[in-house]
Amino acid sequence: DQQVKQNSPSLSVQEGRISILNCDYTNSMFDYFLWYKKYPAEGPTFLISISSIKDKNEDGRFTVFLNKSAKHLSLHIVPSQPGDSAVYFCAASAEVGGSEKLVFGKGTKLTVNP
Amino acid sequence: DAGVIQSPRHEVTEMGQEVTLRCKPISGHNSLFWYRQTMMRGLELLIYFNNNVPIDDSGMPEDRFSAKMPNASFSTLKIQPSEPRDSAVYFCASRDRGYDYGYTFGSGTRLTVV
């Protein structure tokens, strides 16, 4: 039972264009959402996050949108750069009974072509 | 700070052998997490510690897996006996719980059980 789903295993975008990575979740208890970026042979690195009380958070070229009613979030990268080529993981957090879990999707591999 | 340090980076072992993975979290971080990454299941949380105390080990696949955190600067994940299906990349992450939800991951240990 996958609580966080990234249905696109890969995405290819031209440099300078917008990259949109999507993520769906099923658990309404999630109250915090994060995006991580992962290069080969490295651990995931934190990119941007959003609280469930917001619908948008922006940091430079990266913007995360949250649609709670649809249980959907997306990461927009604009303009996309070749250095953005990596695997992007969506993650969701919930704290229940003092126990916190950060649940990850399976990732989307983004390729930005020069 | 050198970040989260994991050792070894790569481990190849024969089925039935004991494997020990090591993690040094970032100094001052009071939460530590062990994740496993596979193609089929993505990033799965195995266990996490707050202030050296195991909080949630529901993700540990079976009794062959055990984790310890004897002090704030060191944790181990042990598999005994190892099986080929344990082959995966194992990540350790740490977080300052009082700061934000951004976990800092190590570079991972790639385990191959033959």
Tab-separated table of C-alpha atoms in Angstrom:
chain	number	residue	atom	x	y	z
A	1	ASP	CA	0.000	0.000	0.000
A	2	GLN	CA	1.849	3.016	-1.272
A	3	GLN	CA	0.851	6.150	0.570
A	4	VAL	CA	2.952	8.492	-1.549
A	5	LYS	CA	2.898	7.957	-5.283
A	6	GLN	CA	4.995	9.420	-8.036
A	7	ASN	CA	3.414	7.983	-11.129
A	8	SER	CA	5.982	9.220	-13.615
A	9	PRO	CA	9.257	7.320	-13.295
A	10	SER	CA	10.970	9.721	-15.662
A	11	LEU	CA	10.640	13.156	-17.238
A	12	SER	CA	12.670	14.802	-19.960
A	13	VAL	CA	12.680	18.583	-20.414
A	14	GLN	CA	14.560	21.075	-22.537
A	15	GLU	CA	16.884	23.523	-20.835
A	16	GLY	CA	15.127	26.785	-20.015
A	17	ARG	CA	11.679	25.239	-19.991
A	18	ILE	CA	9.550	24.391	-16.982
A	19	SER	CA	9.786	21.012	-15.253
A	20	ILE	CA	6.707	19.833	-13.396
A	21	LEU	CA	6.999	16.830	-11.127
A	22	ASN	CA	3.856	15.402	-9.605
A	23	CYS	CA	3.061	13.525	-6.434
A	24	ASP	CA	-0.140	12.086	-4.982
A	25	TYR	CA	-0.777	10.892	-1.460
A	26	THR	CA	-3.512	8.902	0.204
A	27	ASN	CA	-3.119	9.520	3.930
A	28	SER	CA	-5.022	12.591	5.117
A	29	MET	CA	-2.914	12.600	8.305
A	30	PHE	CA	0.108	13.903	6.420
A	31	ASP	CA	0.759	17.473	7.495
A	32	TYR	CA	4.100	18.284	5.948
A	33	PHE	CA	5.453	17.605	2.493
A	34	LEU	CA	8.967	17.711	1.177
A	35	TRP	CA	10.906	17.282	-2.030
A	36	TYR	CA	14.347	15.733	-2.123
A	37	LYS	CA	16.826	15.617	-4.946
A	38	LYS	CA	19.226	12.742	-5.447
A	39	TYR	CA	22.306	12.464	-7.633
A	40	PRO	CA	23.844	9.045	-8.389
A	41	ALA	CA	26.003	7.606	-5.590
A	42	GLU	CA	24.850	10.316	-3.191
A	43	GLY	CA	22.177	10.510	-0.543
A	44	PRO	CA	18.978	12.497	-1.109
A	45	THR	CA	19.283	16.199	-0.315
A	46	PHE	CA	16.467	18.341	0.977
A	47	LEU	CA	15.136	20.750	-1.627
A	48	ILE	CA	11.927	22.420	-0.509
A	49	SER	CA	8.985	21.768	1.776
A	50	ILE	CA	5.442	22.909	2.410
A	51	SER	CA	3.153	22.750	5.385
A	52	SER	CA	-0.388	21.504	4.937
A	53	ILE	CA	-1.700	24.910	5.973
A	54	LYS	CA	-0.220	26.476	2.852
A	55	ASP	CA	-0.860	25.927	-0.820
A	56	LYS	CA	2.368	27.320	-2.232
A	57	ASN	CA	5.973	27.727	-1.243
A	58	GLU	CA	8.617	29.290	-3.432
A	59	ASP	CA	12.387	29.208	-3.228
A	60	GLY	CA	14.217	30.660	-6.185
A	61	ARG	CA	13.579	28.536	-9.248
A	62	PHE	CA	11.665	25.950	-7.209
A	63	THR	CA	8.001	26.184	-6.275
A	64	VAL	CA	5.915	23.552	-4.568
A	65	PHE	CA	2.143	23.589	-4.868
A	66	LEU	CA	-0.194	21.702	-2.573
A	67	ASN	CA	-3.805	20.823	-3.354
A	68	LYS	CA	-5.132	19.232	-0.191
A	69	SER	CA	-8.575	18.440	-1.550
A	70	ALA	CA	-7.011	16.468	-4.379
A	71	LYS	CA	-4.224	15.105	-2.157
A	72	HIS	CA	-1.771	16.250	-4.779
A	73	LEU	CA	1.403	18.239	-4.788
A	74	SER	CA	3.737	19.306	-7.524
A	75	LEU	CA	7.221	20.713	-7.865
A	76	HIS	CA	7.849	23.317	-10.528
A	77	ILE	CA	11.365	24.137	-11.655
A	78	VAL	CA	11.702	27.150	-13.899
A	79	PRO	CA	13.849	27.682	-15.778
A	80	SER	CA	15.204	24.119	-15.829
A	81	GLN	CA	18.973	23.708	-16.007
A	82	PRO	CA	21.083	20.673	-16.963
A	83	GLY	CA	22.366	20.560	-13.372
A	84	ASP	CA	18.810	19.860	-12.237
A	85	SER	CA	19.052	16.407	-13.816
A	86	ALA	CA	18.566	14.026	-10.893
A	87	VAL	CA	16.002	11.799	-9.230
A	88	TYR	CA	13.383	13.767	-7.312
A	89	PHE	CA	11.614	12.204	-4.365
A	90	CYS	CA	8.371	13.425	-2.912
A	91	ALA	CA	7.950	12.782	0.822
A	92	ALA	CA	5.167	13.262	3.322
A	93	SER	CA	5.287	13.419	7.082
A	94	ALA	CA	2.772	12.628	9.794
A	95	GLU	CA	3.170	12.422	13.534
A	96	VAL	CA	0.807	9.989	15.159
A	97	GLY	CA	0.983	9.023	18.810
A	98	GLY	CA	4.429	10.523	19.195
A	99	SER	CA	5.800	8.544	16.292
A	100	GLU	CA	6.815	10.406	13.175
A	101	LYS	CA	7.251	8.898	9.780
A	102	LEU	CA	8.577	10.440	6.603
A	103	VAL	CA	7.169	8.394	3.735
A	104	PHE	CA	8.795	8.665	0.322
A	105	GLY	CA	7.541	8.102	-3.170
A	106	LYS	CA	9.587	5.983	-5.570
A	107	GLY	CA	11.056	8.997	-7.317
A	108	THR	CA	10.986	10.643	-10.747
A	109	LYS	CA	14.143	10.827	-12.796
A	110	LEU	CA	14.405	14.267	-14.391
A	111	THR	CA	16.639	14.799	-17.381
A	112	VAL	CA	17.203	18.364	-18.552
A	113	ASN	CA	18.621	18.431	-22.049
A	114	PRO	CA	20.936	21.274	-23.109
B	1	ASP	CA	30.417	19.680	9.714
B	2	ALA	CA	31.198	16.660	7.532
B	3	GLY	CA	27.557	15.681	7.301
B	4	VAL	CA	26.141	12.241	7.988
B	5	ILE	CA	28.887	9.679	7.556
B	6	GLN	CA	28.149	6.095	6.595
B	7	SER	CA	30.507	3.187	6.289
B	8	PRO	CA	31.289	1.166	4.370
B	9	ARG	CA	30.250	2.714	1.035
B	10	HIS	CA	30.049	-0.702	-0.566
B	11	GLU	CA	29.698	-4.141	0.959
B	12	VAL	CA	29.648	-7.459	-0.830
B	13	THR	CA	29.014	-10.479	1.300
B	14	GLU	CA	27.939	-14.065	0.977
B	15	MET	CA	24.508	-15.259	1.953
B	16	GLY	CA	24.390	-16.251	5.596
B	17	GLN	CA	27.090	-13.857	6.725
B	18	GLU	CA	26.581	-11.088	9.254
B	19	VAL	CA	26.650	-7.541	7.917
B	20	THR	CA	27.049	-4.384	9.997
B	21	LEU	CA	26.405	-0.942	8.581
B	22	ARG	CA	27.568	2.133	10.466
B	23	CYS	CA	26.383	5.695	10.733
B	24	LYS	CA	27.677	8.844	12.370
B	25	PRO	CA	24.972	11.530	12.471
B	26	ILE	CA	25.548	15.253	12.406
B	27	SER	CA	26.643	16.521	15.776
B	28	GLY	CA	23.708	18.040	17.646
B	29	HIS	CA	21.051	16.239	15.643
B	30	ASN	CA	18.810	14.299	17.979
B	31	SER	CA	16.899	12.096	15.531
B	32	LEU	CA	18.421	9.338	13.403
B	33	PHE	CA	16.757	7.306	10.684
B	34	TRP	CA	17.668	4.189	8.728
B	35	TYR	CA	16.184	3.864	5.233
B	36	ARG	CA	16.504	1.190	2.576
B	37	GLN	CA	16.232	1.924	-1.134
B	38	THR	CA	15.269	-0.688	-3.697
B	39	MET	CA	13.911	-0.396	-7.216
B	40	MET	CA	10.693	-2.131	-6.283
B	41	ARG	CA	9.866	-0.325	-3.060
B	42	GLY	CA	11.723	2.969	-3.284
B	43	LEU	CA	12.889	4.503	0.006
B	44	GLU	CA	11.512	2.655	3.016
B	45	LEU	CA	11.928	3.729	6.621
B	46	LEU	CA	13.325	0.849	8.652
B	47	ILE	CA	13.723	2.385	12.102
B	48	TYR	CA	14.283	5.710	13.766
B	49	PHE	CA	15.720	6.971	17.049
B	50	ASN	CA	15.034	10.092	19.089
B	51	ASN	CA	17.741	10.952	21.609
B	52	ASN	CA	19.291	7.497	21.095
B	53	VAL	CA	16.042	5.704	21.917
B	54	PRO	CA	14.351	3.567	19.246
B	55	ILE	CA	10.915	5.052	18.616
B	56	ASP	CA	9.508	3.121	15.690
B	57	ASP	CA	10.960	-0.083	14.269
B	58	SER	CA	7.845	-1.217	12.442
B	59	GLY	CA	9.676	-0.961	9.145
B	60	MET	CA	12.327	-3.488	10.088
B	61	PRO	CA	11.576	-6.363	7.724
B	62	GLU	CA	12.215	-9.241	10.089
B	63	ASP	CA	14.157	-10.444	13.076
B	64	ARG	CA	17.304	-10.762	11.036
B	65	PHE	CA	17.550	-6.972	11.160
B	66	SER	CA	18.553	-5.090	14.288
B	67	ALA	CA	19.662	-1.511	14.967
B	68	LYS	CA	21.362	0.141	17.887
B	69	MET	CA	22.335	3.630	18.890
B	70	PRO	CA	24.658	3.342	21.890
B	71	ASN	CA	25.344	7.078	21.941
B	72	ALA	CA	24.444	10.288	20.154
B	73	SER	CA	27.256	9.980	17.632
B	74	PHE	CA	26.966	6.407	16.423
B	75	SER	CA	24.424	3.908	15.149
B	76	THR	CA	24.607	0.467	13.588
B	77	LEU	CA	22.272	-1.580	11.441
B	78	LYS	CA	22.992	-5.278	11.546
B	79	ILE	CA	21.702	-8.060	9.326
B	80	GLN	CA	22.270	-11.593	10.541
B	81	PRO	CA	22.093	-13.824	8.592
B	82	SER	CA	22.081	-11.873	5.347
B	83	GLU	CA	20.096	-12.996	2.298
B	84	PRO	CA	20.270	-11.993	-1.388
B	85	ARG	CA	16.957	-10.114	-1.074
B	86	ASP	CA	18.614	-7.770	1.415
B	87	SER	CA	20.672	-6.321	-1.433
B	88	ALA	CA	19.855	-2.609	-1.548
B	89	VAL	CA	21.254	0.812	-0.736
B	90	TYR	CA	20.918	1.606	2.948
B	91	PHE	CA	20.765	5.258	3.958
B	92	CYS	CA	21.170	6.833	7.338
B	93	ALA	CA	19.734	10.301	7.969
B	94	SER	CA	19.716	12.659	10.914
B	95	ARG	CA	17.679	15.679	11.866
B	96	ASP	CA	17.555	18.395	14.448
B	97	ARG	CA	14.011	17.877	15.560
B	98	GLY	CA	13.661	21.397	16.813
B	99	TYR	CA	14.586	22.992	13.519
B	100	ASP	CA	12.570	21.794	10.569
B	101	TYR	CA	11.646	18.633	8.780
B	102	GLY	CA	14.661	18.576	6.491
B	103	TYR	CA	16.554	15.361	7.022
B	104	THR	CA	20.243	15.185	6.125
B	105	PHE	CA	21.133	11.912	4.459
B	106	GLY	CA	24.440	10.121	4.280
B	107	SER	CA	25.812	8.846	0.987
B	108	GLY	CA	24.504	5.365	1.651
B	109	THR	CA	25.924	1.863	1.813
B	110	ARG	CA	25.380	-0.301	-1.241
B	111	LEU	CA	24.947	-3.842	0.029
B	112	THR	CA	25.194	-6.838	-2.274
B	113	VAL	CA	24.510	-10.274	-0.870
B	114	VAL	CA	25.534	-13.084	-3.204
